[in-house]
Short mmCIF file of C-alpha atoms in Angstrom, two decimals:
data_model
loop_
_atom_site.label_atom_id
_atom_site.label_comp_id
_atom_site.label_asym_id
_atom_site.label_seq_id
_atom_site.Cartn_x
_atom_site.Cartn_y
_atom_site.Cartn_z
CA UNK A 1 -11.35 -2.34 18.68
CA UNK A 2 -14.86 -1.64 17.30
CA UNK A 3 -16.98 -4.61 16.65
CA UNK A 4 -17.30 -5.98 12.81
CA UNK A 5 -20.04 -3.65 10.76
CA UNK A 6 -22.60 -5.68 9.12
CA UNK A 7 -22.63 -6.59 5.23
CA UNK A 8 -25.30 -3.61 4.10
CA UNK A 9 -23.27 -0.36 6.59
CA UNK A 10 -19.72 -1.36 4.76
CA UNK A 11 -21.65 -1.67 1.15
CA UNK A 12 -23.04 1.48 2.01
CA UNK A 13 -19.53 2.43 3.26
CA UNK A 14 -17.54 1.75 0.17
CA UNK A 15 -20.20 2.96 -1.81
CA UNK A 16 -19.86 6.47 -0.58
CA UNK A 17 -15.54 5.82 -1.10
CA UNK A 18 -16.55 5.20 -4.53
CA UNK A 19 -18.92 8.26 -5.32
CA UNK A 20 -16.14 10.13 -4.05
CA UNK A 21 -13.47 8.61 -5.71
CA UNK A 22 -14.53 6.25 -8.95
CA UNK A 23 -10.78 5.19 -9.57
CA UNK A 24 -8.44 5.97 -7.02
CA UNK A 25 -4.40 5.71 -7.49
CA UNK A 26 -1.82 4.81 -5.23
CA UNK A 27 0.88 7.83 -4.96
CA UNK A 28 3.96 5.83 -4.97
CA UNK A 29 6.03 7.11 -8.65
CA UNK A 30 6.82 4.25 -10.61
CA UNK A 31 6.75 3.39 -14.88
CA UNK A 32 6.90 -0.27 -14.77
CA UNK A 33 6.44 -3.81 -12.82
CA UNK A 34 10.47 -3.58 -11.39
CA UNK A 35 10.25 0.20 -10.81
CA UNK A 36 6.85 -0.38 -8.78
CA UNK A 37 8.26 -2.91 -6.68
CA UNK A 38 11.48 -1.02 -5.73
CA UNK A 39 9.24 2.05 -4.46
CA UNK A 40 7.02 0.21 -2.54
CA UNK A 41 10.05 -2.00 -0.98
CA UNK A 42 11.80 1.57 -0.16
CA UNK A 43 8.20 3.01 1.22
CA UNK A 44 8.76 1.16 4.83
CA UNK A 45 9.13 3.46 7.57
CA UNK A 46 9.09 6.39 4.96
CA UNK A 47 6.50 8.38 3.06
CA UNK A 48 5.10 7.89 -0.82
CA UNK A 49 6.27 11.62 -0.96
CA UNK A 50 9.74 10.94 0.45
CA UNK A 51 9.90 7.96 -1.44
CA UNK A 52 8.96 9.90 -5.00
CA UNK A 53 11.82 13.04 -4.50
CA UNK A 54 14.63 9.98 -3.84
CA UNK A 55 13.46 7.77 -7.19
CA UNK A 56 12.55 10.41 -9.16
CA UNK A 57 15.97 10.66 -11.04
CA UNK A 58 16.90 7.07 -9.93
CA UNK A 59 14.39 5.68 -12.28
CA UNK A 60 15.53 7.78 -15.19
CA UNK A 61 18.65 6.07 -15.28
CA UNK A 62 17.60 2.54 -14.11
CA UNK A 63 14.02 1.33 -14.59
CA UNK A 64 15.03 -2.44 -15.14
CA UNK A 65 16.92 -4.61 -12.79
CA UNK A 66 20.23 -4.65 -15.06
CA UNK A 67 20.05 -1.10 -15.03
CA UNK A 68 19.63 -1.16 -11.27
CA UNK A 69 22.93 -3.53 -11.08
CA UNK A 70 25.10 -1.30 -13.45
CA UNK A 71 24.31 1.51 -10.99
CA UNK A 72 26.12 -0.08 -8.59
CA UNK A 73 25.08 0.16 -4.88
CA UNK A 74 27.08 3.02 -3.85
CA UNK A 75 24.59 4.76 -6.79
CA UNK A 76 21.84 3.24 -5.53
CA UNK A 77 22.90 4.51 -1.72
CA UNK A 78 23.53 8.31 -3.42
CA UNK A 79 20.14 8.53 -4.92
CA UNK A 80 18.12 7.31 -1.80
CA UNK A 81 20.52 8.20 1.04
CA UNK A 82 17.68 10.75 2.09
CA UNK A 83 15.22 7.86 3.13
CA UNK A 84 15.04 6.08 6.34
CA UNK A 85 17.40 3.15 6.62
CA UNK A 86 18.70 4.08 3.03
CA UNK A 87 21.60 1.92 3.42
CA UNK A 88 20.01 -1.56 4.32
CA UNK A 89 17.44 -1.00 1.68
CA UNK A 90 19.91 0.00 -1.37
CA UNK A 91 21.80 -3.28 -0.86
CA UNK A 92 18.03 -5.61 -0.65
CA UNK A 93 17.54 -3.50 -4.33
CA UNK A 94 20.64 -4.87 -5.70
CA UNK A 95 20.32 -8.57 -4.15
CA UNK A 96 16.64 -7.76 -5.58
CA UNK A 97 17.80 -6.64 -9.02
CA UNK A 98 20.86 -9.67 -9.32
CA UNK A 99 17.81 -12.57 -8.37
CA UNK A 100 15.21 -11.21 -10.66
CA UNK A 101 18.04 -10.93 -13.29
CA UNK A 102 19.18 -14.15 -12.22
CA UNK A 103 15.88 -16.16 -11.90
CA UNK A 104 13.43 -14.40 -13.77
CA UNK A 105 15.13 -12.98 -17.11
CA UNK A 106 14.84 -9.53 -15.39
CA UNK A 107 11.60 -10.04 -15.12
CA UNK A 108 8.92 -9.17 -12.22
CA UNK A 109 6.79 -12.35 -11.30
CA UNK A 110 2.94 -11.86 -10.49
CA UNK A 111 2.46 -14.72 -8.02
CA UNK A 112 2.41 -13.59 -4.53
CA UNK A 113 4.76 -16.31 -3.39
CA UNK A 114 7.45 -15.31 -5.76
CA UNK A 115 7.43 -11.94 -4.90
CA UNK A 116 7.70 -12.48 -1.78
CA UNK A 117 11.01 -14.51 -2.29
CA UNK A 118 12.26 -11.43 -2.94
CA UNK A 119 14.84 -9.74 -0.93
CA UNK A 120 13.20 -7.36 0.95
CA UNK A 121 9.70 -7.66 -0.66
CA UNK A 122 7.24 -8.90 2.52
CA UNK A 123 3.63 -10.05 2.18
CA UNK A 124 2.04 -6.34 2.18
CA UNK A 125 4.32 -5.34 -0.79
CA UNK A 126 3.58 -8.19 -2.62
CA UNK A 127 0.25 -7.09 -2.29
CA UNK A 128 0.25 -3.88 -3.52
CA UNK A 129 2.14 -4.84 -6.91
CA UNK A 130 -0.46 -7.56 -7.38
CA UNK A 131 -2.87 -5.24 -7.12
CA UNK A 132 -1.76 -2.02 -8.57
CA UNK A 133 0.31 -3.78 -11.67
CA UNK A 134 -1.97 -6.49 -12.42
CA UNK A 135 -4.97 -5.72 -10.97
CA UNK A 136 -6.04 -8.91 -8.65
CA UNK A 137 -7.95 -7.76 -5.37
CA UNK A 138 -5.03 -8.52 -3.22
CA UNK A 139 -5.44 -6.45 0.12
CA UNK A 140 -2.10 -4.67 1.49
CA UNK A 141 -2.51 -2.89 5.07
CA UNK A 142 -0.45 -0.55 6.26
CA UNK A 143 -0.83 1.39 9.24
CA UNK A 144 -3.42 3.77 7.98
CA UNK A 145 -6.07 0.46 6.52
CA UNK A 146 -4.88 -1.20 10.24
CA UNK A 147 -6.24 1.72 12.02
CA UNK A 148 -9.18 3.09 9.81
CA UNK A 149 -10.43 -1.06 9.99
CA UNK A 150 -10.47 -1.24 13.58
CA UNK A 151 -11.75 2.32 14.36
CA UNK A 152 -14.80 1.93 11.80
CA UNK A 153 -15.77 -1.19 11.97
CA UNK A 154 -14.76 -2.13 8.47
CA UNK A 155 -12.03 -4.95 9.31
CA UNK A 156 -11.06 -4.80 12.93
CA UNK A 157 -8.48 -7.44 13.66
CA UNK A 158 -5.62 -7.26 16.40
CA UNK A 159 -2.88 -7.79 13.53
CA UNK A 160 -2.33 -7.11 10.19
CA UNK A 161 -3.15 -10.21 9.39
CA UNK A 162 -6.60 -10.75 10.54
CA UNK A 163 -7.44 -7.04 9.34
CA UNK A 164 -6.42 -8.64 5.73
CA UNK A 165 -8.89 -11.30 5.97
CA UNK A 166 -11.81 -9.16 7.61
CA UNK A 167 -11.26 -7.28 4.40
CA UNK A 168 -11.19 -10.50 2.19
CA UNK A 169 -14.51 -11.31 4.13
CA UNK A 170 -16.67 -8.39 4.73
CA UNK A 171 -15.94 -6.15 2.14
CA UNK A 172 -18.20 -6.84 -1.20
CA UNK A 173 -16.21 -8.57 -3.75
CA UNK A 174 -17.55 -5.41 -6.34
CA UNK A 175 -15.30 -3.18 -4.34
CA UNK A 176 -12.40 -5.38 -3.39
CA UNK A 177 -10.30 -4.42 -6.32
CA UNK A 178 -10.23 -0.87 -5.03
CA UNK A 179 -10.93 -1.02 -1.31
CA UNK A 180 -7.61 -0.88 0.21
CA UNK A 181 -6.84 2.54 -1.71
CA UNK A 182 -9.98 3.32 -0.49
CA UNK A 183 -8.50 3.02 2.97
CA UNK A 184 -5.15 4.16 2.84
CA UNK A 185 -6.47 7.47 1.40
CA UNK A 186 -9.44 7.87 3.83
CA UNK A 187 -6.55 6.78 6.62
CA UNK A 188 -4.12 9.03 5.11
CA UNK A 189 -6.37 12.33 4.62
CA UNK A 190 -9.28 11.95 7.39
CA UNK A 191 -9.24 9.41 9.51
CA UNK A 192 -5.27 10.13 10.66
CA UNK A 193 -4.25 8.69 14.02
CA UNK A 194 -3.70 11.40 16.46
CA UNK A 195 -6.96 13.50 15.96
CA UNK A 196 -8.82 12.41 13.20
CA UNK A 197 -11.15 15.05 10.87
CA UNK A 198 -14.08 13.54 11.96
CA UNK A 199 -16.42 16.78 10.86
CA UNK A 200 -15.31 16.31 7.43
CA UNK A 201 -15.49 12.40 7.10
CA UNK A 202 -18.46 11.22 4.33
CA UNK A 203 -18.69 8.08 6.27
CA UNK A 204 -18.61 9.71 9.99
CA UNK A 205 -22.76 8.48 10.92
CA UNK A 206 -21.48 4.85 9.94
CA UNK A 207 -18.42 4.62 11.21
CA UNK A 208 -18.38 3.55 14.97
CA UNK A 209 -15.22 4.91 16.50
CA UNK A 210 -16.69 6.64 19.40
CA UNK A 211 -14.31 9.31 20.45
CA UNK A 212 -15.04 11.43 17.33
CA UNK A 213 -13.50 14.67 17.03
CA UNK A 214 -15.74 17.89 16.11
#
């Protein structure tokens, strides 16, 4: 674990995200609040891409959670069978879909807590619909923000957790609404885990993982 970079290097940091990338997007496919939150509930263990070929004609025929529970869960199962643990996910949709119908009017809360009462909607999700829906600076790591943080500098922490709150901390609040996009992308694209692109990283004479790659 690298130690924690200092307040001007990660400024200097996310500037240099930011030149590079003014606005950047996450990749999972969605068209509203509900559909959001289903993708990024079926995105454990699986990739945005994956994630995107399975919902792409689910969400055509059920982008609300009444939609979702008229499908049925044998639907549900048919459209994402070809995602990891398909079958345990299809039936947290529907309990998802019957409680938000249920408790909400069908409608997707924006408090973190709520969210996460959820079936099958943990902390990080919650995050990333509070961020990407209605914009608050909420911080979701994955695996690619967990390792980027503690290979840089940026947020090291030994759990997900603490690399949240290293990123709550250190990073300036003029970048937080964007920073872990930032991250997942840099994560993603450069700085991937088994041998990172270290010659073509912007951020490479800041960063202080010290096996870099040529």
């Amino acid at each position: 674990m690298a130690k924690q970079l200092d307040y001007h290097t990660i400024r200097e940091i996310f500037t240099r995200f930011q030149a590079g990338e003014p606005e950047p997007l996450g990749e999972l496919d969605h068209v509203n609040a509900y559909t959001l939150v289903v993708a990024v509930a079926l995105s454990a263990q699986a990739t945005d891409k994956g994630v995107n070929k399975a919902t792409a004609a689910l969400f055509k025929i059920a982008d609300t959670p009444q939609k979702m529970l008229d499908l049925g869960l044998d639907g549900v199962v048919e459209h994402i069978k070809t995602i990891g643990l398909f079958r345990n996910k299809a039936k947290n949709v529907i309990k998802m879909s019957q409680l938000l119908v249920d408790e909400y009017d069908g409608v997707v809360p924006n408090s973190r807590a709520a969210l996460q009462s959820l079936p099958g909607v943990g902390r990080k999700t919650a995050n990333v619909v509070l961020n990407m829906w209605w914009g608050q600076p909420a911080q979701a790591v994955d695996t690619h923000i967990f390792r980027l943080g503690n290979r840089s500098g940026i947020a090291p922490g030994k759990n997900v957790d603490a690399v949240e709150r290293a990123i709550e901390d250190n990073i300036p609040a003029d970048f937080q609404l964007h920073a872990h996009h930032w991250m997942i992308l840099h994560g993603r694209y450069i700085c991937i885990a088994r041998k990172p692109k270290c010659k073509a990283c912007h951020i490479r004479d800041l960063c202080q993982f010290e096996d870099k790659t040529e």
